[in-house]
Short mmCIF file of C-alpha atoms in Angstrom, two decimals:
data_model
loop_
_atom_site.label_atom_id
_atom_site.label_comp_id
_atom_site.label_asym_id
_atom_site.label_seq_id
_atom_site.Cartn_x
_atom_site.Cartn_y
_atom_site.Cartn_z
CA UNK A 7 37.98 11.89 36.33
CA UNK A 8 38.10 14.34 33.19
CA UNK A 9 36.94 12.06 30.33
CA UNK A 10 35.12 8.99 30.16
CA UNK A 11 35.93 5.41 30.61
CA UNK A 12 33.66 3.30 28.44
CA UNK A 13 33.20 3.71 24.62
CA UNK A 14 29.42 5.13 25.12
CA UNK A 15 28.09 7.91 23.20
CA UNK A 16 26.69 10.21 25.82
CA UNK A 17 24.75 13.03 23.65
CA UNK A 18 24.68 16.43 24.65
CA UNK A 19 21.10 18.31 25.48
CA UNK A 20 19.42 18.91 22.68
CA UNK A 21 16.20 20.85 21.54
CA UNK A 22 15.21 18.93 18.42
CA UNK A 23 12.96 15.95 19.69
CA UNK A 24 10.97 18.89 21.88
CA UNK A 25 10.66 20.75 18.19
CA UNK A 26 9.94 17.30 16.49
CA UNK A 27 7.38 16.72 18.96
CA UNK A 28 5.68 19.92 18.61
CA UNK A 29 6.28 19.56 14.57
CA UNK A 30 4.27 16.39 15.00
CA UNK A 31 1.32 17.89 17.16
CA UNK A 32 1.51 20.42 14.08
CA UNK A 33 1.46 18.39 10.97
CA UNK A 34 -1.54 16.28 13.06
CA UNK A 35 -3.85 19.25 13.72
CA UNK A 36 -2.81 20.59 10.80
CA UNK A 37 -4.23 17.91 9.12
CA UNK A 38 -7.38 18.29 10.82
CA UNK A 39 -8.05 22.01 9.82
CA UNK A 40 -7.16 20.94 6.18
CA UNK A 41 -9.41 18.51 5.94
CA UNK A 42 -12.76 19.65 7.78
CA UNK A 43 -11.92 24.10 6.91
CA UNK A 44 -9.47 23.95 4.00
CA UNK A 45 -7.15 25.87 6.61
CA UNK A 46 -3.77 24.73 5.23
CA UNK A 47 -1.01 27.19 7.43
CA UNK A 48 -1.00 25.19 10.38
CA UNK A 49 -0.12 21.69 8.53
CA UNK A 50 2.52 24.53 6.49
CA UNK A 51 3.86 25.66 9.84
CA UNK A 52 4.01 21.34 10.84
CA UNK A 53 5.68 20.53 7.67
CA UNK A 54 8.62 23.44 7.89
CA UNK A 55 9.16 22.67 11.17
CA UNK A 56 9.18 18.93 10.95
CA UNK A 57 12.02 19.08 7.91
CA UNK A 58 13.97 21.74 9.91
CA UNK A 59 14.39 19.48 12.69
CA UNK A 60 14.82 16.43 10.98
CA UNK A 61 17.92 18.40 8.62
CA UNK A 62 19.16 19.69 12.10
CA UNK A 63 18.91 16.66 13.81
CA UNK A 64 20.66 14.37 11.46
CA UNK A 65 23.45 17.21 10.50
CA UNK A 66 24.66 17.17 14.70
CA UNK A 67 24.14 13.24 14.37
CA UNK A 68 26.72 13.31 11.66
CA UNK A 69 28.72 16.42 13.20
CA UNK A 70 29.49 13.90 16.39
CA UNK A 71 30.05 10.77 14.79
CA UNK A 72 32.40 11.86 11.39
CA UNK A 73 33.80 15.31 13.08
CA UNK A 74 33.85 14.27 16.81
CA UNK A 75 34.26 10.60 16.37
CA UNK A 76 31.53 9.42 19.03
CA UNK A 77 30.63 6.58 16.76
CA UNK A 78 32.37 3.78 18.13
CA UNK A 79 31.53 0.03 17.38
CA UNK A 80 29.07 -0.18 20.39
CA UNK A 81 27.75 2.84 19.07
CA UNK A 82 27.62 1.91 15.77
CA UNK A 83 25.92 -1.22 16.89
CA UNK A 84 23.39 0.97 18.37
CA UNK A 85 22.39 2.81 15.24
CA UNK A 86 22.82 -0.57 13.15
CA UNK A 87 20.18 -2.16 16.07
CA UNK A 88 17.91 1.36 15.46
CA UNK A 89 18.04 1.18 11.93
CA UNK A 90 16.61 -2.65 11.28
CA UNK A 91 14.12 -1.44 14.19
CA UNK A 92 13.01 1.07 11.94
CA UNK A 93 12.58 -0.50 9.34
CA UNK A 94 10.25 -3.73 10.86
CA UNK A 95 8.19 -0.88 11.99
CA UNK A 96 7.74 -0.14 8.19
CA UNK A 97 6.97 -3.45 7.05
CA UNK A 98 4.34 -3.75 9.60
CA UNK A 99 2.87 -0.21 8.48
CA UNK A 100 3.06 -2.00 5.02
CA UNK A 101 1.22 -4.97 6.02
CA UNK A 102 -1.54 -3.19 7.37
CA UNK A 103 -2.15 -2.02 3.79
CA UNK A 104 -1.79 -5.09 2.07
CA UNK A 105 -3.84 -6.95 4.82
CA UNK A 106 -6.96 -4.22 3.71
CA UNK A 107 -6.16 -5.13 -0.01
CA UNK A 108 -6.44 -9.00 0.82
CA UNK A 109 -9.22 -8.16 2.79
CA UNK A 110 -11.39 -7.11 0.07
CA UNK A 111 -9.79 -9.02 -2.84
CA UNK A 112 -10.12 -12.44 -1.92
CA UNK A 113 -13.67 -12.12 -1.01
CA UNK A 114 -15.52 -10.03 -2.99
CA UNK A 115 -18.77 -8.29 -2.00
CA UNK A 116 -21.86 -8.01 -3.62
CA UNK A 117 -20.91 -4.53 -3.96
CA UNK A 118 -18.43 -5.21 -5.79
CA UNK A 119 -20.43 -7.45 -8.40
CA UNK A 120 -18.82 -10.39 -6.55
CA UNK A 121 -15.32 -10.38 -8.16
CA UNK A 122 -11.80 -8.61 -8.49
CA UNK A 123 -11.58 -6.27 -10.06
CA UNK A 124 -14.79 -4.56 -9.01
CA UNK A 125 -17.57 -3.94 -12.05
CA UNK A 126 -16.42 -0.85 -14.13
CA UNK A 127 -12.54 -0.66 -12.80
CA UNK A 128 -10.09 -0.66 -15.88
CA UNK A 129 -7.01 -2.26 -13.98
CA UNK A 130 -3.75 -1.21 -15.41
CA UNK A 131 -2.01 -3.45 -17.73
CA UNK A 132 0.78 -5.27 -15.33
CA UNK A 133 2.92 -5.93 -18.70
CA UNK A 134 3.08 -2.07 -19.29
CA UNK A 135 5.02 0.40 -17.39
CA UNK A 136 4.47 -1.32 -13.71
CA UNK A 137 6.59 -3.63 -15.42
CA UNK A 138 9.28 -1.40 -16.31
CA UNK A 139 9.19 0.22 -12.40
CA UNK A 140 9.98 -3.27 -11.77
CA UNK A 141 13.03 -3.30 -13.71
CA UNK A 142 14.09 -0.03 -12.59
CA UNK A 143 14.06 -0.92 -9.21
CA UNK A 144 15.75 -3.75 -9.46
CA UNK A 145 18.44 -2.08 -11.44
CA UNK A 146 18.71 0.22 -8.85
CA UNK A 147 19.24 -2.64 -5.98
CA UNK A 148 22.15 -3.90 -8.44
CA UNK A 149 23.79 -0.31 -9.01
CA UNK A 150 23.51 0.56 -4.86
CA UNK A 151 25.22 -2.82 -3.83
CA UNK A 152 28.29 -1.99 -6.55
CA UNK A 153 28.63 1.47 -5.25
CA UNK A 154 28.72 -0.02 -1.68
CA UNK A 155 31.29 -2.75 -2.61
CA UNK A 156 33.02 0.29 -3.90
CA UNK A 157 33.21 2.20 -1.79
CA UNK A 158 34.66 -0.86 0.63
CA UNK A 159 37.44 -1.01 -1.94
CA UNK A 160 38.11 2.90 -1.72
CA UNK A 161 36.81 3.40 -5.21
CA UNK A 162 36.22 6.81 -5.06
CA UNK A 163 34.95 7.30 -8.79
CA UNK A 164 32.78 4.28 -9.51
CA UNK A 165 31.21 4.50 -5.76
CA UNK A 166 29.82 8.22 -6.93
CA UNK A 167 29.02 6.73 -10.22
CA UNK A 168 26.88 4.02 -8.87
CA UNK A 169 25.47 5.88 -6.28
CA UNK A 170 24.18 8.36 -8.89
CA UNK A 171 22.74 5.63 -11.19
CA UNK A 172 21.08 4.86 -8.27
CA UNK A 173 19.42 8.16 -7.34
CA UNK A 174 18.84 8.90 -11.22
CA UNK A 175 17.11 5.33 -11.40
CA UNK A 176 14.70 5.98 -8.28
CA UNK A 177 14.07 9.55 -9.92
CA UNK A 178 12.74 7.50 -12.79
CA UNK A 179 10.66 5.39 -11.24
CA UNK A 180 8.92 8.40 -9.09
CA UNK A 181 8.52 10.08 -12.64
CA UNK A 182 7.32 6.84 -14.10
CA UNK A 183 5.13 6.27 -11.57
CA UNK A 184 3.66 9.54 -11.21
CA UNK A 185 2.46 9.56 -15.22
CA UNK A 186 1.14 6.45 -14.59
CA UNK A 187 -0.94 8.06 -11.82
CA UNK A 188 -2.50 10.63 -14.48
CA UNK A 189 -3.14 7.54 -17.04
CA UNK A 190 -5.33 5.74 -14.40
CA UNK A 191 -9.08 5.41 -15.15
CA UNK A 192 -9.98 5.56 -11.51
CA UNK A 193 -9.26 7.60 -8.46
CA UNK A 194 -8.82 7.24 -5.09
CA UNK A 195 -12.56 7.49 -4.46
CA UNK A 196 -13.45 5.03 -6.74
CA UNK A 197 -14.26 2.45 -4.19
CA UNK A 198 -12.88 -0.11 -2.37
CA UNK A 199 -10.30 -0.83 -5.80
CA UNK A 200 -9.32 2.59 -5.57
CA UNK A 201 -8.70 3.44 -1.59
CA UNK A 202 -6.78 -0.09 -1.51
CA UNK A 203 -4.70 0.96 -4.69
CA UNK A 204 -3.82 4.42 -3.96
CA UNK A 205 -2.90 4.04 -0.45
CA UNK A 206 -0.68 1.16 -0.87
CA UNK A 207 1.33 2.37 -3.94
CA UNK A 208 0.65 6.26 -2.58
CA UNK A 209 2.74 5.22 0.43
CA UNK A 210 5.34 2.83 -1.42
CA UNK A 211 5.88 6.39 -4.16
CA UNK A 212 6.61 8.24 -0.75
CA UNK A 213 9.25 5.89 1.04
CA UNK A 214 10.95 5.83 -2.80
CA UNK A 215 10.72 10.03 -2.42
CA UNK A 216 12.43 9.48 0.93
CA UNK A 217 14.59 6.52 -0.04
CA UNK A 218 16.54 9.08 -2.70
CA UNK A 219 16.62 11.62 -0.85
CA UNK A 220 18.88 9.88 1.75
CA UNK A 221 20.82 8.48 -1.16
CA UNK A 222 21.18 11.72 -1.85
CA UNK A 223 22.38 13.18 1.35
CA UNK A 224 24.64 10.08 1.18
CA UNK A 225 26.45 11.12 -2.21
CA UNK A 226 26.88 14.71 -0.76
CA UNK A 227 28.65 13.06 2.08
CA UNK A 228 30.77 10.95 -0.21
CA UNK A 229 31.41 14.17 -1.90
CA UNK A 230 32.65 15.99 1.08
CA UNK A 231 34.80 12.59 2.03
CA UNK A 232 32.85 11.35 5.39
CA UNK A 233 32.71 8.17 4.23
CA UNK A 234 36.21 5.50 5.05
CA UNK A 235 36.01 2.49 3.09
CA UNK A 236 35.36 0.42 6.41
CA UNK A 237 33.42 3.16 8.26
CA UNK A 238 30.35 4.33 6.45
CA UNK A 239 26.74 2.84 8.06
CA UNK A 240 25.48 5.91 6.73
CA UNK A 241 25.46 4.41 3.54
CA UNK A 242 24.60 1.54 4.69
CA UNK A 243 21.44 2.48 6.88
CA UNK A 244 20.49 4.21 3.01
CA UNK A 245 21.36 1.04 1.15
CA UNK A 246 19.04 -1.16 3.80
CA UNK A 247 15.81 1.08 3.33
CA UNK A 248 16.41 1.23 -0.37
CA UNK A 249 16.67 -2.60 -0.34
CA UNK A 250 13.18 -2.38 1.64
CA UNK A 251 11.78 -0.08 -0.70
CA UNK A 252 12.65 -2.43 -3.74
CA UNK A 253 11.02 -5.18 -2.16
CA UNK A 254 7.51 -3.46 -1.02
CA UNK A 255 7.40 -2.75 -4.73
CA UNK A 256 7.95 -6.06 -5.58
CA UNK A 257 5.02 -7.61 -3.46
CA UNK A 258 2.63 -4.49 -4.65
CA UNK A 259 3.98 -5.66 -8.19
CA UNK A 260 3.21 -9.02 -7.61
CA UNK A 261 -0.47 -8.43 -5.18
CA UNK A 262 -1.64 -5.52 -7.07
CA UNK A 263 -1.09 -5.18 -10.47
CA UNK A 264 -0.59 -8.81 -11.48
CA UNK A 265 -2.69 -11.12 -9.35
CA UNK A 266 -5.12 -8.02 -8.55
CA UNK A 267 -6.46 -7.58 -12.30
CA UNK B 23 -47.59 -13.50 -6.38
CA UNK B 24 -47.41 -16.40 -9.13
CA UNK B 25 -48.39 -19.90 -7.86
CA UNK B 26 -45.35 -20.94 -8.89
CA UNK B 27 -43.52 -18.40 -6.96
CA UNK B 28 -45.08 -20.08 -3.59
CA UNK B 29 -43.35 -22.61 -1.85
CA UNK B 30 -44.18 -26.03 -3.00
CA UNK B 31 -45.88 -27.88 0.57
CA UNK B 32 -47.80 -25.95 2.86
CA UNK B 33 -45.60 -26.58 5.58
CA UNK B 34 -43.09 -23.53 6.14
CA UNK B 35 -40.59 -24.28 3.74
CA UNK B 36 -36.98 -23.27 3.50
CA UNK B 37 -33.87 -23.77 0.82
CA UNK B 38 -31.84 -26.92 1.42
CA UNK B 39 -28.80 -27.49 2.23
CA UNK B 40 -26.22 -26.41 -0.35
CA UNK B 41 -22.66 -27.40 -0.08
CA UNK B 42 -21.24 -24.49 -1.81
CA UNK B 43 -21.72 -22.43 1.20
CA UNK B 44 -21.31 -24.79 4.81
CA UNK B 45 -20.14 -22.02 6.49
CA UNK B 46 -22.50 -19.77 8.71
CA UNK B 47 -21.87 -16.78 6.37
CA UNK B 48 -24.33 -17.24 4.06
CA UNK B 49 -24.24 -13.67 2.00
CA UNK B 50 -22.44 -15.70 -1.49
CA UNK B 51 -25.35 -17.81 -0.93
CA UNK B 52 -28.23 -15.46 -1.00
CA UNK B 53 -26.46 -13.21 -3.70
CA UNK B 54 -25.22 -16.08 -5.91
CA UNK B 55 -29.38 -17.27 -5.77
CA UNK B 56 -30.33 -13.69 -6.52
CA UNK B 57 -27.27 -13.61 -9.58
CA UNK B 58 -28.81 -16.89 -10.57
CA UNK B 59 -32.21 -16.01 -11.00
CA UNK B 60 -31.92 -12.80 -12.73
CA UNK B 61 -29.64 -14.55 -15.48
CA UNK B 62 -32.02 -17.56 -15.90
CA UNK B 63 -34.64 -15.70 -16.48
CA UNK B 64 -33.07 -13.33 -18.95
CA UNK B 65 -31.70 -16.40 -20.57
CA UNK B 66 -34.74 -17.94 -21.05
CA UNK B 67 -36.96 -15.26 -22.21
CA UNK B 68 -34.06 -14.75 -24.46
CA UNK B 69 -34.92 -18.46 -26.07
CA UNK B 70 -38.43 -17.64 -25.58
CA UNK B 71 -39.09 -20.16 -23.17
CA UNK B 72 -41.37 -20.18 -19.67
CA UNK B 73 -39.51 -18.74 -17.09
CA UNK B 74 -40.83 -21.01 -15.07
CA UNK B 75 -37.87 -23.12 -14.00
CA UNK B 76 -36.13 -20.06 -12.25
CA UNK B 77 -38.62 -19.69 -9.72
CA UNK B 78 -36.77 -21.85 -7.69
CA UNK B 79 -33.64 -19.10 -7.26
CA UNK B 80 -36.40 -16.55 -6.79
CA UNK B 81 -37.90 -18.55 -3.61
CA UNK B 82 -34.41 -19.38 -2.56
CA UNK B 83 -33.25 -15.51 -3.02
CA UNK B 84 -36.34 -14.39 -0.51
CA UNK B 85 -36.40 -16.85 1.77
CA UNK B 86 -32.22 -15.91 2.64
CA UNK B 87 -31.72 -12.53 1.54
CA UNK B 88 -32.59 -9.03 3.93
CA UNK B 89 -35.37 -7.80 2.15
CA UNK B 90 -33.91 -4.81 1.94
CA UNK B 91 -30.99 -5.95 0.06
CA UNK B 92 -32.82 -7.35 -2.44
CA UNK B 93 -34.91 -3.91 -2.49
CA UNK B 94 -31.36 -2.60 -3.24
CA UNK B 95 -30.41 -4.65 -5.87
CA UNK B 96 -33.43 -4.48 -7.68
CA UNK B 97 -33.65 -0.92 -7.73
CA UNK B 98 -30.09 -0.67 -8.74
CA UNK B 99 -31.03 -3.14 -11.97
CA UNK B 100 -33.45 -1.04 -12.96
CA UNK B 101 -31.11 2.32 -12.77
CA UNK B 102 -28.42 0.27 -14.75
CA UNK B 103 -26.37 0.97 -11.75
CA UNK B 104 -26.34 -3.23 -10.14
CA UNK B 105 -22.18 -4.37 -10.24
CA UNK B 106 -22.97 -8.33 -11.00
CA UNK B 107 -23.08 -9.93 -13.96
CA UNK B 108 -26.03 -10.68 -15.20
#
């Protein structure tokens, strides 16, 4: 027997989840001397090491599956099955966020003066630019599902023309978003208001970060002609976290900045 | 302490019931009391009337609150530092 007989993907020994794992033990206790001693080459050292493995990691992931064709339907069921995995995960990292704003919110302390907003927080106006993030996210949700149906119809051109609009409109929102940061009255510090704020919409501003950069890898791989137009989960494992992404914002939108001032 | 800051009998006396707050938390109840008082008495000495009537929140207030919490608040009134509205 010289080759296999079922449609598995049996991978080949690899080093990167031993380097993730020690990039992980890195970034942690690199956090730690940060923090307490304002010793920042350790969570350096994590951070390099972390992004080198994920780039090598996901470059032999698409080096067997477009180049050595391992990525049969079971297999591609696999990574479909991994993918919405993934992403549940996230929502419940979300929730724990929004559960700490509810929390707080809908039962004021006496700390906080008894009421939401707390005394002497300057909430930002929800009709202002959070609206506008709105819009440009939900732009971006129309823009990724043309260049997907687009791409399904071989559309070369307009698949890397909505699949820019897309990256360019995330790009705005992060830019958006982060000059809103600098326009806020409060910090992070600023009590309850402010850890509940920052941490919620901190961590929403870094899945969008992430989100384009996998559009990104994904318009590279367009580029370089990876995707078919029926083979290409790629894409679609992009397009489902962006979809995610969209929809955090819309219940931090909706939680936060409108029912929350 | 005023006379009319005692309680009224001189059995031990204690607030009555209020159905605002049934539960066994009872925090919104000794803060709202505390909230109450200060702005009733602050209203009226802004008509220039007897603060008497708010001596009720003030025997309510003591009777529920930790005494250090009210220690807290009052020292953060007089700072200008207390978050309620009063």
């Amino acid at each position: 027997m010289t080759h296999q007989t079922h449609a598995y993907h049996m991978v080949n020994p690899s080093p990167w989840p031993l380097t993730g794992a020690l990039s992980a033990f890195l970034l942690t206790s690199g956090l730690i001397m940060w923090f307490h001693f304002y010793y920042t080459l350790l969570l350096a050292t994590g951070l390099l090491a972390s992004a080198m493995t994920m780039f090598q990691w996901w470059r032999d992931v698409v080096r067997e599956g477009t180049y050595q064709g391992h990525h049969t339907p079971p297999v591609q069921k696999g990574l479909r099955y991994g993918m919405v995995l993934f992403i549940i995960s996230e929502i419940f990292f979300f929730a724990g966020f929004f559960w700490a704003f509810y929390h707080s919110s809908l039962a004021p302390t006496p700390q906080t003066g008894g009421h939401w907003p707390p005394t002497g927080i300057l909430p930002l106006n929800p009709m202002e630019v959070p609206l506008l993030n709105t819009a440009v996210l939900l732009a971006s949700g129309v823009t990724i599902t043309w260049a997907h149906h687009s791409l399904m119809e071989a559309n070369r051109k307009e698949s890397a023309q909505a699949l820019l609009m897309t990256i360019a409109l995330g790009a705005y929102f992060t830019y958006l978003q982060m000059s809103e940061y600098s326009e806020t009255s409060f910090t992070i510090s600023d009590g309850i208001y402010g850890s509940t704020f920052f941490m919620a919409t901190g961590f929403h501003g870094l899945h969008v970060i992430i989100g384009t950069t996998f559009l990104a890898t994904c318009y590279i791989r367009q580029q370089m002609y990876h995707f078919t137009s029926s083979h290409h989960f790629g894409f679609e494992a992009a397009a489902w976290y962006w979809h995610f992404v969209d929809v955090v914002w819309l219940f931090l939108y909706i939680s936060i900045y409108w029912w929350g001032s | 302490m005023l006379d009319t800051q005692k309680p009224p009998r001189k059995k031990r006396w204690t607030p009555p019931f209020d159905p605002r707050f049934p539960n066994q938390n009872q925090t919104r109840n000794c803060y709202q009391n505390f909230l109450e008082y200060q702005r009733c008495v602050k209203t009226m000495s802004r008509r220039g009337k007897n603060s008497e009537p708010c001596e009720y929140y003030f025997r309510v207030y003591n009777s529920l609150c930790p005494t250090s919490w009210v220690q807290h608040w009052n020292e953060q009134i007089k700072d200008g530092t207390f978050a309620g509205k009063i």
